C-alpha cells in the first residue's frame, strides 16, 4: 500500500497514542501470526501503519475488498480471534481498536488477552491473561481503551464477538529492554527502544514519528516533512529519548528528499527529570546546543561526532532550517549512570 502524502491525525486521540510506542507496528517487527478465520481480509492488514482506506467497487475472489482483518459470517457457536506477536516485549498502557469503514460488518464486541513467552510463540497450553474485558464496539470508529496491567507481554490475542472486521489494532506501551553492558552503544532515538515525539510545530506532509523508525525511508513519504515556510523562523520537533543517555554520535538521513531537504539542522538537549510534555515546548527554546548548525545535502546520510559535552540528557530538540524533509534521525550513545 502506498504511503499517504498528507497525514491525518485524530484530534480526539488520548495522550497514550503519542506518549508510547505502538508495539503492534510491523515496521518495528510486530506480526499477526494466527487467526481463527480471515476469509474476507487478511490479518496482516489489521496492523498496517497506514490509515485505513475504503475503495468503492474493489472486489476480490471472496467478495468486497476491505482494508483490515475480516472473518466470514459465523454460523455456529464461538467467536473469532487473532494472535499478534509484539515488536518488543513491553508493558501495555493503551489500545486503539479501530473499525473505520466497517459499518454493517463490524463485530459488536471485543476483548484482548496477553501472554509472555520467554522464547518463540505461544503453544496450545499458553497462559493467556485478560487485559481488556469484553467491550462494546461501534462501526466506523476509533475505540480507545486504557490498560492498567503492569506486567511485560510478548503476544496479544484480540477476540471479536462473534465475527466481523477490524480495520486497525494499535497496542501502545513501553518496550522492556535490557540495556546490557554499561559501555554498550544504543540508538536512543529509536522508537523500538522507547523514544517518542513530544511535540512538533508542523508535519504537513509526513509525521515526525517517522524519524524514529528502523532502516532508511522507503520513499519521500516515509519521513518527517513540513510545509513550505513562508515566514521567518525554522521548523522543529522535540523527542523524548528511550533512556537518559550520553549522546556521542548523531546521524541525520535525508534519503529521498532532493528538492525539499533542509538547508541545515541543529540539536539542542537537556536532562529534564519530569513534568508535562507540553511545558517542554517553551523550555526547549533555551536548551544548550548539542550539535551546532550543520549544512545538509540531498538524499544523504550525515554523521556528526563533534558534539558538545552536555552530560546525560533525556530530551532533544531537532531543528531544521528553514523547513523541509528528513527521513531518519539516530542518536547513538551510552546509558547514563
GROMACS .gro file of C-alpha atoms in nm:
model
  337
    1UNK     CA    1   0.000   0.000   0.000
    2UNK     CA    2   0.147   0.341  -0.089
    3UNK     CA    3   0.238   0.580   0.189
    4UNK     CA    4  -0.001   0.874   0.212
    5UNK     CA    5   0.141   1.217   0.140
    6UNK     CA    6  -0.099   1.410   0.364
    7UNK     CA    7  -0.118   1.294   0.724
    8UNK     CA    8  -0.447   1.298   0.916
    9UNK     CA    9  -0.427   1.272   1.297
   10UNK     CA   10  -0.721   1.202   1.525
   11UNK     CA   11  -0.757   1.516   1.740
   12UNK     CA   12  -0.955   1.316   1.997
   13UNK     CA   13  -0.690   1.051   2.049
   14UNK     CA   14  -0.577   1.015   2.413
   15UNK     CA   15  -0.227   1.110   2.521
   16UNK     CA   16  -0.103   0.750   2.529
   17UNK     CA   17  -0.119   0.733   2.149
   18UNK     CA   18   0.152   0.999   2.133
   19UNK     CA   19   0.340   0.918   2.453
   20UNK     CA   20   0.402   0.548   2.390
   21UNK     CA   21   0.522   0.318   2.112
   22UNK     CA   22   0.278   0.110   1.907
   23UNK     CA   23   0.411  -0.235   1.995
   24UNK     CA   24   0.194  -0.382   1.717
   25UNK     CA   25   0.369  -0.185   1.442
   26UNK     CA   26   0.504  -0.419   1.172
   27UNK     CA   27   0.773  -0.165   1.085
   28UNK     CA   28   0.922  -0.240   1.427
   29UNK     CA   29   0.885  -0.615   1.384
   30UNK     CA   30   0.530  -0.696   1.500
   31UNK     CA   31   0.342  -0.967   1.312
   32UNK     CA   32  -0.008  -1.115   1.308
   33UNK     CA   33   0.082  -1.484   1.338
   34UNK     CA   34  -0.251  -1.670   1.362
   35UNK     CA   35  -0.626  -1.615   1.323
   36UNK     CA   36  -0.932  -1.831   1.353
   37UNK     CA   37  -1.056  -1.703   1.017
   38UNK     CA   38  -0.951  -1.440   0.761
   39UNK     CA   39  -1.182  -1.523   0.473
   40UNK     CA   40  -1.261  -1.171   0.358
   41UNK     CA   41  -0.945  -0.982   0.459
   42UNK     CA   42  -0.602  -1.095   0.579
   43UNK     CA   43  -0.496  -1.049   0.939
   44UNK     CA   44  -0.176  -0.865   0.841
   45UNK     CA   45  -0.378  -0.570   0.711
   46UNK     CA   46  -0.503  -0.500   1.064
   47UNK     CA   47  -0.150  -0.397   1.169
   48UNK     CA   48  -0.076  -0.171   0.872
   49UNK     CA   49   0.077   0.161   0.987
   50UNK     CA   50  -0.119   0.348   0.721
   51UNK     CA   51  -0.463   0.497   0.773
   52UNK     CA   52  -0.737   0.253   0.662
   53UNK     CA   53  -0.898   0.331   0.331
   54UNK     CA   54  -1.221   0.234   0.153
   55UNK     CA   55  -1.211   0.163  -0.220
   56UNK     CA   56  -1.560   0.167  -0.377
   57UNK     CA   57  -1.613  -0.110  -0.628
   58UNK     CA   58  -1.299  -0.306  -0.536
   59UNK     CA   59  -1.364  -0.680  -0.503
   60UNK     CA   60  -1.152  -0.993  -0.491
   61UNK     CA   61  -1.237  -1.361  -0.528
   62UNK     CA   62  -1.404  -1.377  -0.186
   63UNK     CA   63  -1.604  -1.055  -0.201
   64UNK     CA   64  -1.562  -0.688  -0.115
   65UNK     CA   65  -1.200  -0.588  -0.052
   66UNK     CA   66  -1.163  -0.433   0.293
   67UNK     CA   67  -0.862  -0.265   0.449
   68UNK     CA   68  -0.833  -0.461   0.773
   69UNK     CA   69  -0.890  -0.811   0.912
   70UNK     CA   70  -1.233  -0.958   0.838
   71UNK     CA   71  -1.369  -1.303   0.910
   72UNK     CA   72  -1.665  -1.471   0.743
   73UNK     CA   73  -2.014  -1.472   0.897
   74UNK     CA   74  -2.015  -1.725   1.180
   75UNK     CA   75  -2.299  -1.979   1.164
   76UNK     CA   76  -2.224  -2.165   1.488
   77UNK     CA   77  -2.110  -2.118   1.845
   78UNK     CA   78  -1.786  -1.944   1.937
   79UNK     CA   79  -1.602  -1.631   1.827
   80UNK     CA   80  -1.310  -1.529   1.606
   81UNK     CA   81  -0.964  -1.426   1.724
   82UNK     CA   82  -0.624  -1.310   1.602
   83UNK     CA   83  -0.284  -1.351   1.772
   84UNK     CA   84  -0.020  -1.079   1.731
   85UNK     CA   85   0.348  -1.111   1.818
   86UNK     CA   86   0.453  -0.772   1.952
   87UNK     CA   87   0.756  -0.596   1.810
   88UNK     CA   88   0.921  -0.594   2.153
   89UNK     CA   89   0.827  -0.734   2.492
   90UNK     CA   90   0.663  -0.448   2.674
   91UNK     CA   91   0.416  -0.312   2.925
   92UNK     CA   92   0.086  -0.223   2.757
   93UNK     CA   93  -0.082   0.102   2.859
   94UNK     CA   94  -0.350   0.158   2.594
   95UNK     CA   95  -0.529   0.025   2.288
   96UNK     CA   96  -0.698   0.154   1.976
   97UNK     CA   97  -0.946  -0.092   1.825
   98UNK     CA   98  -1.039   0.081   1.501
   99UNK     CA   99  -1.345  -0.020   1.294
  100UNK     CA  100  -1.326   0.258   1.035
  101UNK     CA  101  -1.505   0.173   0.707
  102UNK     CA  102  -1.662  -0.135   0.867
  103UNK     CA  103  -2.030  -0.046   0.901
  104UNK     CA  104  -2.262  -0.346   0.856
  105UNK     CA  105  -1.978  -0.591   0.916
  106UNK     CA  106  -1.805  -0.479   1.237
  107UNK     CA  107  -1.808  -0.700   1.548
  108UNK     CA  108  -2.041  -0.572   1.823
  109UNK     CA  109  -1.790  -0.671   2.092
  110UNK     CA  110  -1.421  -0.741   2.154
  111UNK     CA  111  -1.172  -0.830   2.428
  112UNK     CA  112  -0.795  -0.861   2.450
  113UNK     CA  113  -0.572  -1.113   2.623
  114UNK     CA  114  -0.194  -1.117   2.657
  115UNK     CA  115   0.079  -1.366   2.734
  116UNK     CA  116   0.455  -1.373   2.788
  117UNK     CA  117   0.672  -1.626   2.606
  118UNK     CA  118   1.036  -1.645   2.705
  119UNK     CA  119   1.108  -1.783   2.357
  120UNK     CA  120   0.908  -1.848   2.043
  121UNK     CA  121   0.533  -1.813   2.003
  122UNK     CA  122   0.253  -1.935   2.231
  123UNK     CA  123   0.174  -2.306   2.231
  124UNK     CA  124  -0.172  -2.455   2.281
  125UNK     CA  125  -0.123  -2.465   2.659
  126UNK     CA  126  -0.005  -2.100   2.684
  127UNK     CA  127  -0.149  -1.897   2.970
  128UNK     CA  128  -0.350  -1.603   2.840
  129UNK     CA  129  -0.435  -1.320   3.079
  130UNK     CA  130  -0.730  -1.086   3.009
  131UNK     CA  131  -0.613  -0.724   2.999
  132UNK     CA  132  -0.927  -0.578   2.838
  133UNK     CA  133  -1.263  -0.723   2.940
  134UNK     CA  134  -1.533  -0.758   2.676
  135UNK     CA  135  -1.632  -0.414   2.546
  136UNK     CA  136  -1.893  -0.291   2.301
  137UNK     CA  137  -1.781  -0.165   1.959
  138UNK     CA  138  -1.941   0.069   1.708
  139UNK     CA  139  -1.897   0.077   1.334
  140UNK     CA  140  -1.660   0.315   1.154
  141UNK     CA  141  -1.499   0.437   1.477
  142UNK     CA  142  -1.183   0.451   1.686
  143UNK     CA  143  -1.219   0.282   2.026
  144UNK     CA  144  -0.954   0.386   2.278
  145UNK     CA  145  -0.901   0.189   2.599
  146UNK     CA  146  -0.663   0.241   2.890
  147UNK     CA  147  -0.486  -0.071   3.014
  148UNK     CA  148  -0.363  -0.096   3.373
  149UNK     CA  149  -0.155  -0.415   3.352
  150UNK     CA  150   0.198  -0.372   3.492
  151UNK     CA  151   0.336  -0.698   3.352
  152UNK     CA  152   0.553  -0.745   3.046
  153UNK     CA  153   0.390  -0.915   2.747
  154UNK     CA  154   0.519  -1.059   2.419
  155UNK     CA  155   0.191  -1.152   2.246
  156UNK     CA  156  -0.171  -1.037   2.243
  157UNK     CA  157  -0.488  -1.211   2.128
  158UNK     CA  158  -0.775  -0.999   2.002
  159UNK     CA  159  -1.113  -1.168   2.039
  160UNK     CA  160  -1.412  -1.043   1.840
  161UNK     CA  161  -1.770  -1.142   1.917
  162UNK     CA  162  -1.883  -1.324   1.720
  163UNK     CA  163  -1.721  -1.228   1.388
  164UNK     CA  164  -1.664  -0.934   1.155
  165UNK     CA  165  -1.395  -0.684   1.063
  166UNK     CA  166  -1.137  -0.468   1.243
  167UNK     CA  167  -0.958  -0.204   1.038
  168UNK     CA  168  -0.661  -0.149   1.271
  169UNK     CA  169  -0.530  -0.265   1.607
  170UNK     CA  170  -0.279  -0.043   1.787
  171UNK     CA  171  -0.116  -0.165   2.109
  172UNK     CA  172   0.058   0.122   2.286
  173UNK     CA  173   0.320   0.056   2.550
  174UNK     CA  174   0.675   0.089   2.672
  175UNK     CA  175   0.934  -0.164   2.549
  176UNK     CA  176   1.103  -0.366   2.822
  177UNK     CA  177   1.472  -0.351   2.736
  178UNK     CA  178   1.793  -0.485   2.882
  179UNK     CA  179   2.047  -0.214   2.805
  180UNK     CA  180   2.330  -0.465   2.851
  181UNK     CA  181   2.686  -0.368   2.940
  182UNK     CA  182   2.750  -0.017   3.068
  183UNK     CA  183   2.964   0.069   2.764
  184UNK     CA  184   2.720  -0.071   2.503
  185UNK     CA  185   2.615   0.175   2.231
  186UNK     CA  186   2.244   0.215   2.154
  187UNK     CA  187   2.022   0.437   1.940
  188UNK     CA  188   1.828   0.642   2.193
  189UNK     CA  189   1.609   0.796   1.922
  190UNK     CA  190   1.472   0.458   1.810
  191UNK     CA  191   1.100   0.401   1.858
  192UNK     CA  192   1.172   0.032   1.910
  193UNK     CA  193   1.376   0.129   2.217
  194UNK     CA  194   1.102   0.355   2.355
  195UNK     CA  195   1.178   0.701   2.211
  196UNK     CA  196   0.879   0.913   2.112
  197UNK     CA  197   0.787   1.254   1.970
  198UNK     CA  198   0.679   1.502   2.236
  199UNK     CA  199   0.576   1.783   2.002
  200UNK     CA  200   0.642   1.936   1.663
  201UNK     CA  201   0.545   2.264   1.504
  202UNK     CA  202   0.446   2.112   1.168
  203UNK     CA  203   0.413   1.774   0.996
  204UNK     CA  204   0.202   1.863   0.696
  205UNK     CA  205   0.344   1.602   0.457
  206UNK     CA  206   0.494   1.343   0.695
  207UNK     CA  207   0.486   1.252   1.063
  208UNK     CA  208   0.779   1.342   1.285
  209UNK     CA  209   0.746   0.992   1.437
  210UNK     CA  210   0.886   0.855   1.108
  211UNK     CA  211   1.226   0.987   1.217
  212UNK     CA  212   1.237   0.713   1.483
  213UNK     CA  213   1.165   0.414   1.259
  214UNK     CA  214   1.423   0.148   1.170
  215UNK     CA  215   1.603   0.131   0.836
  216UNK     CA  216   1.618   0.400   0.572
  217UNK     CA  217   1.300   0.555   0.441
  218UNK     CA  218   1.119   0.366   0.166
  219UNK     CA  219   1.036   0.684  -0.028
  220UNK     CA  220   0.980   1.057   0.021
  221UNK     CA  221   0.655   0.988   0.206
  222UNK     CA  222   0.840   0.786   0.469
  223UNK     CA  223   0.988   1.067   0.675
  224UNK     CA  224   0.913   1.392   0.855
  225UNK     CA  225   0.829   1.669   0.609
  226UNK     CA  226   0.696   2.014   0.688
  227UNK     CA  227   0.512   2.257   0.463
  228UNK     CA  228   0.700   2.529   0.277
  229UNK     CA  229   0.773   2.801   0.531
  230UNK     CA  230   0.663   3.148   0.417
  231UNK     CA  231   0.758   3.337   0.733
  232UNK     CA  232   1.073   3.384   0.945
  233UNK     CA  233   1.192   3.111   1.176
  234UNK     CA  234   1.250   2.738   1.142
  235UNK     CA  235   1.072   2.408   1.196
  236UNK     CA  236   1.142   2.175   1.488
  237UNK     CA  237   1.041   1.866   1.679
  238UNK     CA  238   1.109   1.756   2.037
  239UNK     CA  239   1.197   1.394   2.111
  240UNK     CA  240   1.199   1.206   2.439
  241UNK     CA  241   1.493   0.968   2.444
  242UNK     CA  242   1.445   0.599   2.519
  243UNK     CA  243   1.650   0.643   2.840
  244UNK     CA  244   1.880   0.903   2.997
  245UNK     CA  245   2.190   0.890   2.779
  246UNK     CA  246   2.521   1.045   2.687
  247UNK     CA  247   2.498   1.106   2.312
  248UNK     CA  248   2.820   1.052   2.118
  249UNK     CA  249   2.716   1.047   1.754
  250UNK     CA  250   2.426   1.184   1.550
  251UNK     CA  251   2.305   1.057   1.212
  252UNK     CA  252   2.068   1.270   1.003
  253UNK     CA  253   1.938   1.091   0.693
  254UNK     CA  254   1.771   1.288   0.411
  255UNK     CA  255   1.701   0.978   0.199
  256UNK     CA  256   1.470   1.057  -0.097
  257UNK     CA  257   1.449   1.427  -0.007
  258UNK     CA  258   1.611   1.608  -0.300
  259UNK     CA  259   1.440   1.936  -0.387
  260UNK     CA  260   1.295   1.968  -0.040
  261UNK     CA  261   1.566   1.875   0.214
  262UNK     CA  262   1.650   2.129   0.488
  263UNK     CA  263   1.944   2.358   0.425
  264UNK     CA  264   2.080   2.286   0.775
  265UNK     CA  265   1.996   2.129   1.108
  266UNK     CA  266   2.094   2.153   1.475
  267UNK     CA  267   2.019   1.978   1.805
  268UNK     CA  268   1.952   2.118   2.150
  269UNK     CA  269   1.929   1.889   2.451
  270UNK     CA  270   1.861   1.880   2.824
  271UNK     CA  271   1.804   1.647   3.113
  272UNK     CA  272   1.454   1.708   3.250
  273UNK     CA  273   1.353   1.481   3.539
  274UNK     CA  274   0.979   1.508   3.485
  275UNK     CA  275   0.687   1.738   3.424
  276UNK     CA  276   0.436   1.794   3.148
  277UNK     CA  277   0.545   1.720   2.793
  278UNK     CA  278   0.369   2.036   2.676
  279UNK     CA  279   0.573   2.250   2.916
  280UNK     CA  280   0.886   2.137   2.732
  281UNK     CA  281   0.796   2.328   2.416
  282UNK     CA  282   0.882   2.667   2.564
  283UNK     CA  283   1.171   2.531   2.771
  284UNK     CA  284   1.333   2.373   2.466
  285UNK     CA  285   1.390   2.710   2.302
  286UNK     CA  286   1.658   2.778   2.564
  287UNK     CA  287   1.826   2.438   2.588
  288UNK     CA  288   2.201   2.434   2.513
  289UNK     CA  289   2.323   2.313   2.177
  290UNK     CA  290   2.428   1.952   2.149
  291UNK     CA  291   2.504   1.991   1.778
  292UNK     CA  292   2.575   2.333   1.627
  293UNK     CA  293   2.402   2.410   1.294
  294UNK     CA  294   2.530   2.182   1.018
  295UNK     CA  295   2.473   2.200   0.644
  296UNK     CA  296   2.280   1.913   0.488
  297UNK     CA  297   2.281   1.755   0.144
  298UNK     CA  298   2.006   1.593  -0.056
  299UNK     CA  299   1.936   1.219  -0.028
  300UNK     CA  300   2.231   1.151   0.205
  301UNK     CA  301   2.326   1.012   0.544
  302UNK     CA  302   2.515   1.268   0.754
  303UNK     CA  303   2.716   1.156   1.056
  304UNK     CA  304   2.821   1.408   1.321
  305UNK     CA  305   3.052   1.318   1.611
  306UNK     CA  306   3.165   1.666   1.713
  307UNK     CA  307   2.910   1.725   1.988
  308UNK     CA  308   2.901   1.946   2.294
  309UNK     CA  309   2.966   1.773   2.627
  310UNK     CA  310   2.629   1.816   2.796
  311UNK     CA  311   2.643   1.503   3.007
  312UNK     CA  312   2.331   1.285   3.037
  313UNK     CA  313   2.023   1.412   2.852
  314UNK     CA  314   1.663   1.292   2.831
  315UNK     CA  315   1.518   1.518   2.558
  316UNK     CA  316   1.640   1.673   2.235
  317UNK     CA  317   1.501   1.945   2.013
  318UNK     CA  318   1.577   1.876   1.646
  319UNK     CA  319   1.579   2.199   1.445
  320UNK     CA  320   1.569   2.214   1.065
  321UNK     CA  321   1.643   2.537   0.875
  322UNK     CA  322   1.416   2.666   0.748
  323UNK     CA  323   1.186   2.373   0.659
  324UNK     CA  324   1.179   2.051   0.454
  325UNK     CA  325   1.204   1.678   0.495
  326UNK     CA  326   1.425   1.437   0.691
  327UNK     CA  327   1.390   1.060   0.669
  328UNK     CA  328   1.558   0.937   0.990
  329UNK     CA  329   1.737   1.068   1.299
  330UNK     CA  330   1.976   0.848   1.502
  331UNK     CA  331   2.121   0.941   1.840
  332UNK     CA  332   2.389   0.691   1.933
  333UNK     CA  333   2.535   0.682   2.279
  334UNK     CA  334   2.552   0.506   2.614
  335UNK     CA  335   2.310   0.475   2.903
  336UNK     CA  336   2.375   0.735   3.170
  337UNK     CA  337   2.478   0.600   3.507
   0.00000   0.00000   0.00000
